[in-house]
Short mmCIF file of N, CA and C in Angstrom, two decimals:
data_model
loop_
_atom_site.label_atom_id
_atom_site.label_comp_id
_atom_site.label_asym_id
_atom_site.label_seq_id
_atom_site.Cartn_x
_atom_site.Cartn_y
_atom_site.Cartn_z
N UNK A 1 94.66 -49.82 -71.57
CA UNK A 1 94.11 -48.48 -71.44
C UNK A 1 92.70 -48.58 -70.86
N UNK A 2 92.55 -47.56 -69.76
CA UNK A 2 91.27 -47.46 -69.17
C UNK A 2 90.39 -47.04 -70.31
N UNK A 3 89.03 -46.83 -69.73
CA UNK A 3 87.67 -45.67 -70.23
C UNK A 3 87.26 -44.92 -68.92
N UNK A 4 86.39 -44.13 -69.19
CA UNK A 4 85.97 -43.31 -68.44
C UNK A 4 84.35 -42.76 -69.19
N UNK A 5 83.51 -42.31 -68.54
CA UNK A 5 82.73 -42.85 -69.25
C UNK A 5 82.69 -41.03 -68.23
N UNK A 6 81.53 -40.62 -69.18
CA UNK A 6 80.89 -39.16 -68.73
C UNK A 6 79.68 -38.87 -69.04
N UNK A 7 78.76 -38.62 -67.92
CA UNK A 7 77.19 -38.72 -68.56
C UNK A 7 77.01 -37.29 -68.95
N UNK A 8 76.39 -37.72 -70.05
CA UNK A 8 76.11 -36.15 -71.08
C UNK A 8 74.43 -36.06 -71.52
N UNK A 9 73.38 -37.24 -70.59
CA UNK A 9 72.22 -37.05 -71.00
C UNK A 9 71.03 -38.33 -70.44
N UNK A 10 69.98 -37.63 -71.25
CA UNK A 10 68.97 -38.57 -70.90
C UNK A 10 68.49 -39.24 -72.05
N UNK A 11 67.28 -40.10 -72.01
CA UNK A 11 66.68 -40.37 -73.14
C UNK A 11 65.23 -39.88 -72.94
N UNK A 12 64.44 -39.30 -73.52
CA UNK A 12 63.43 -38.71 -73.42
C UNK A 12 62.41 -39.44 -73.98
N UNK A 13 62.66 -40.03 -75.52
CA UNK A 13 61.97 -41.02 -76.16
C UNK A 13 62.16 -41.88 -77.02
N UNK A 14 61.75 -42.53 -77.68
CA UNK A 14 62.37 -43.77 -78.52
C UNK A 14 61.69 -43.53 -79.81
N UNK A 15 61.54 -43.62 -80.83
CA UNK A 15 60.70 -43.96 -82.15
C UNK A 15 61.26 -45.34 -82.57
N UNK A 16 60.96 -46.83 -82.34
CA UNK A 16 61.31 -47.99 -83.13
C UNK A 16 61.34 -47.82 -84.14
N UNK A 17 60.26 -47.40 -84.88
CA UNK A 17 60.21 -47.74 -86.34
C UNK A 17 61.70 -46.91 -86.86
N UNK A 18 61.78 -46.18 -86.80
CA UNK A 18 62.77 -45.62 -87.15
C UNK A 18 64.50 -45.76 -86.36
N UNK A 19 64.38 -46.36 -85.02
CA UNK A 19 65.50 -46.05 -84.38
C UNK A 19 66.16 -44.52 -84.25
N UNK A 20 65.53 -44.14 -83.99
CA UNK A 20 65.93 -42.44 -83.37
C UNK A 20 65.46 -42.41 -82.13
N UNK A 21 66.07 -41.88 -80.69
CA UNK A 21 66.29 -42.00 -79.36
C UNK A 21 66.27 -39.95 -79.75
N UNK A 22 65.46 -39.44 -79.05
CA UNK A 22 65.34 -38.20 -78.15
C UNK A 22 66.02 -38.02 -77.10
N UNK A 23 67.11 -37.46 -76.80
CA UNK A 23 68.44 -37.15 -76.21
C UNK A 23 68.25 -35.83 -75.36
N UNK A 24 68.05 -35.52 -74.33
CA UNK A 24 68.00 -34.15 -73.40
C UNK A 24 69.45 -34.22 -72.99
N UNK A 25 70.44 -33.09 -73.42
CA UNK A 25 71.87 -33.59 -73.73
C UNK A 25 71.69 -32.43 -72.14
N UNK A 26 72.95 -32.75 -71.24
CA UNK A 26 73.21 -32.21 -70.46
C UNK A 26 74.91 -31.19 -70.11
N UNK A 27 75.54 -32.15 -71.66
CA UNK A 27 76.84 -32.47 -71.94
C UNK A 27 77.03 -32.19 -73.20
N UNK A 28 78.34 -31.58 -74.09
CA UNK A 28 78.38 -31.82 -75.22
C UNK A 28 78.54 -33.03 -75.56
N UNK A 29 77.94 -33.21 -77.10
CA UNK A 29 78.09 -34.50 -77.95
C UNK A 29 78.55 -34.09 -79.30
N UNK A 30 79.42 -34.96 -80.13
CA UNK A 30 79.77 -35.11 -81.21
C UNK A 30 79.81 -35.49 -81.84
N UNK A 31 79.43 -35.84 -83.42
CA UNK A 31 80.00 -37.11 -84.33
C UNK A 31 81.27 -37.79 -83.98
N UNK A 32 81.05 -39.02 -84.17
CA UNK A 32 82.39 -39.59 -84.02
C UNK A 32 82.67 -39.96 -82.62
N UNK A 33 82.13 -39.74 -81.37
CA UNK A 33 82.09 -39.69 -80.10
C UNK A 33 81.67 -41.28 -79.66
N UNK A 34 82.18 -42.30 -79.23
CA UNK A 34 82.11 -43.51 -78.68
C UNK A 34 81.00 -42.79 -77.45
N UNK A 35 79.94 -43.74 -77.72
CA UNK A 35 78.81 -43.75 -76.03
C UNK A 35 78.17 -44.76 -75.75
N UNK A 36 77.29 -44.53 -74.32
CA UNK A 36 77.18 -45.86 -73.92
C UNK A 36 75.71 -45.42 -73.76
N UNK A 37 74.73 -46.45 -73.93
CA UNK A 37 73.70 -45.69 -73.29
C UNK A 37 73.21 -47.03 -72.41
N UNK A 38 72.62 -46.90 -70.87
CA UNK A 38 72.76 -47.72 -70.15
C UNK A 38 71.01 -46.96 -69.42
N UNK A 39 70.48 -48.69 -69.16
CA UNK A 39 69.00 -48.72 -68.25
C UNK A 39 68.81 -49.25 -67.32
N UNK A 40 67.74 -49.47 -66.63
CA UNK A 40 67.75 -51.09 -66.26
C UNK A 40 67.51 -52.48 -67.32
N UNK A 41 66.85 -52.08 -68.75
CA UNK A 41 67.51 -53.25 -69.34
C UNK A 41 67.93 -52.77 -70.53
N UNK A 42 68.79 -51.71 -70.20
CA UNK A 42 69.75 -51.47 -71.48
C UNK A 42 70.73 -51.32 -71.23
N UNK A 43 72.03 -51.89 -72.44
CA UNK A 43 73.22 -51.51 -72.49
C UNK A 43 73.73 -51.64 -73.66
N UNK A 44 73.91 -50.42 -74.56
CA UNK A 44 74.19 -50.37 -75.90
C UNK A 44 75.21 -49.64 -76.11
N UNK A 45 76.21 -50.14 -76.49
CA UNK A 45 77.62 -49.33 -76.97
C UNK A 45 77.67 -48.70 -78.17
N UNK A 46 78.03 -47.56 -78.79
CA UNK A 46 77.70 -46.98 -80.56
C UNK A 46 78.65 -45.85 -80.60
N UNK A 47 78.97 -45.54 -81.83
CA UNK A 47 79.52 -44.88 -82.05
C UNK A 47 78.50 -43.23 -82.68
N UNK A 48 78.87 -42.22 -82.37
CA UNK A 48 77.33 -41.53 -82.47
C UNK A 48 77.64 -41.03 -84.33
N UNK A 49 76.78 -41.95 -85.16
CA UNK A 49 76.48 -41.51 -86.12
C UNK A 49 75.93 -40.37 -87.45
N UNK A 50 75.16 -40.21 -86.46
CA UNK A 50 74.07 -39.52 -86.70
C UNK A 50 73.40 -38.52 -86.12
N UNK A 51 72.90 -37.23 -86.22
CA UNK A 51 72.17 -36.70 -84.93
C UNK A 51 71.65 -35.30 -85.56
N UNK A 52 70.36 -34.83 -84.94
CA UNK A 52 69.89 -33.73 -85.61
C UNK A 52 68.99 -32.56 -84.42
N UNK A 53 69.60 -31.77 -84.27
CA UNK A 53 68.77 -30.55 -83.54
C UNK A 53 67.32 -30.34 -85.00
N UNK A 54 66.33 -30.20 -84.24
CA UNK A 54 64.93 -29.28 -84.85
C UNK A 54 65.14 -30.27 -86.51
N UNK A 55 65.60 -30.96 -87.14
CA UNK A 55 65.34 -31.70 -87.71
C UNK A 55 66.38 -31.42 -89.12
N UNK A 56 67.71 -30.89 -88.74
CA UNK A 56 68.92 -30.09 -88.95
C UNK A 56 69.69 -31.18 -88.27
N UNK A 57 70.28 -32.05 -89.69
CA UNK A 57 72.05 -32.42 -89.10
C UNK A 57 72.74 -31.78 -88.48
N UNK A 58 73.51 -31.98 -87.48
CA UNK A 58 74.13 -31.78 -86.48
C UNK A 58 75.54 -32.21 -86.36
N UNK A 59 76.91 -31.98 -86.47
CA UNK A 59 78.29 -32.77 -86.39
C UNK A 59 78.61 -32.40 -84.86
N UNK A 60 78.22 -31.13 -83.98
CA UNK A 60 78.29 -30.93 -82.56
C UNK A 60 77.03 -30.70 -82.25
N UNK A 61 76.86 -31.12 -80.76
CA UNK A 61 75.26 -30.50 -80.13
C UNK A 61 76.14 -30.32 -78.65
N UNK A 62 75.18 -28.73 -78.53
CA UNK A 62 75.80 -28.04 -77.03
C UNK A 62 75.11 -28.53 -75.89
N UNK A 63 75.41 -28.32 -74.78
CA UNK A 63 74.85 -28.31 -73.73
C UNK A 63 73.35 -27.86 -74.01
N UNK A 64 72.39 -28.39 -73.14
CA UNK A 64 70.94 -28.35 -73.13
C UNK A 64 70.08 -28.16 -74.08
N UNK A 65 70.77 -28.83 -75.60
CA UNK A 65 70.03 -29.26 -76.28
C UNK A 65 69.47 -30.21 -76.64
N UNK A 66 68.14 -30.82 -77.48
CA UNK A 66 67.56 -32.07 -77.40
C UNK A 66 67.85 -32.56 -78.96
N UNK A 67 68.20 -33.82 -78.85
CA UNK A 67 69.20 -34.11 -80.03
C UNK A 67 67.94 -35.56 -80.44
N UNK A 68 67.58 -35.74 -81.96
CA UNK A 68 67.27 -36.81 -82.55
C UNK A 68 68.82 -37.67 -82.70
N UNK A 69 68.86 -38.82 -82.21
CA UNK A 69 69.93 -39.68 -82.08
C UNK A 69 69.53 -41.33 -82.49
N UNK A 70 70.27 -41.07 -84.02
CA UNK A 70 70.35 -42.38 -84.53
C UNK A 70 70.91 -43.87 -83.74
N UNK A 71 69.97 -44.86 -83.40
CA UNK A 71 70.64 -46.02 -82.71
C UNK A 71 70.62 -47.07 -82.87
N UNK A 72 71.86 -47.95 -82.61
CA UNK A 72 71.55 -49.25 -83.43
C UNK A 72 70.81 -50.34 -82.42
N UNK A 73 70.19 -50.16 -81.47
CA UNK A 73 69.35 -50.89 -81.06
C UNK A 73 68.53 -50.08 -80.09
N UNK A 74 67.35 -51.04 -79.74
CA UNK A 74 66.34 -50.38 -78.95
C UNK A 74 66.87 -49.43 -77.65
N UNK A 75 66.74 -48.11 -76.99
CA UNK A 75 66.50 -47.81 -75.53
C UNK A 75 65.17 -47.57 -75.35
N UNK A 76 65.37 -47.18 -73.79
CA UNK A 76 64.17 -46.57 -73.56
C UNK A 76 64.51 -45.37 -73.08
N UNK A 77 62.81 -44.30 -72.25
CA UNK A 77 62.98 -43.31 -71.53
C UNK A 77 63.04 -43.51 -70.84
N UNK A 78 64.39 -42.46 -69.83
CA UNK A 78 65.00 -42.96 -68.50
C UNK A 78 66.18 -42.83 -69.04
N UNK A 79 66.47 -44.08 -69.84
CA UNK A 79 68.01 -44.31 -69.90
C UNK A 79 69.03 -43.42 -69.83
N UNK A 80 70.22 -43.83 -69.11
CA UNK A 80 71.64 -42.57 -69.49
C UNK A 80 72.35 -42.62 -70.65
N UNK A 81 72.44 -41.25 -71.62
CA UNK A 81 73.67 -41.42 -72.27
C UNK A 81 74.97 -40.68 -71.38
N UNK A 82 75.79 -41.74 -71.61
CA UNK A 82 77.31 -41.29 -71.65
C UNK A 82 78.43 -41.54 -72.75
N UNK A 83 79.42 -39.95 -73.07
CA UNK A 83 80.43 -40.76 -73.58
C UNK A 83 81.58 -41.35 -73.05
N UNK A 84 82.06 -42.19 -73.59
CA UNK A 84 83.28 -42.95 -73.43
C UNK A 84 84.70 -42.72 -73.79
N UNK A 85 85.26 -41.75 -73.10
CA UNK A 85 86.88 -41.46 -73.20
C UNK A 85 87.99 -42.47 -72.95
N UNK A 86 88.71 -42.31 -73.65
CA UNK A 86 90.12 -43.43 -73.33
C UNK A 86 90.64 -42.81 -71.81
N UNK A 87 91.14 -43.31 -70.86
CA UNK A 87 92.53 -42.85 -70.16
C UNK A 87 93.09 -43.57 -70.13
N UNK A 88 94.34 -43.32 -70.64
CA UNK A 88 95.94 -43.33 -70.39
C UNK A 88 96.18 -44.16 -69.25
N UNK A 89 97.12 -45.00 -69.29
CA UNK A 89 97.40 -45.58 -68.18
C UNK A 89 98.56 -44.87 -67.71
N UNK A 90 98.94 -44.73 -66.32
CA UNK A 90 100.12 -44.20 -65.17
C UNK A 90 101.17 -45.23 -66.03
N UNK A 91 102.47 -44.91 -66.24
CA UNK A 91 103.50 -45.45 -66.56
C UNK A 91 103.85 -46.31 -65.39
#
């Protein structure tokens, strides 16, 4: 089975201490949603855990909202998020 990958954002900012990534979503996102987030020196695969509009858990975030996004390793600003869909392979 393929992936397909769909960009749904940016990264705006990072907090280390905490691991929370600032997300300018362009795309919906969801709990539970496989993504990739990719730089020039990033490439982190996750499953989206965590996430909070205005400082309010979140299980969906809509289009052009800016999402606190729990991550299990460093990005930066710049970076793309995308999620990662299965496709089906042609019989």
């Amino acid at each position: 089975m393929s992936e397909e990958k769909v960009y749904v954002g940016d990264v705006r900012h990072f907090f280390p201490r905490i691991g929370v990534a600032i997300v300018d979503l362009i795309g919906e996102l969801k709990t539970g949603d496989e993504i990739m987030i990719l730089g020039k020196t990033t490439n982190l695969r996750q499953r989206v855990e965590s996430m909070e509009i205005e400082h309010k858990r979140v299980e969906t975030a809509p289009p052009g909202s800016s999402i606190g996004l729990k991550t299990v390793d460093r990005v930066r600003e710049g970076d793309r998020v995308y999620v990662v869909k299965p496709q089906p392979q042609a019989p």
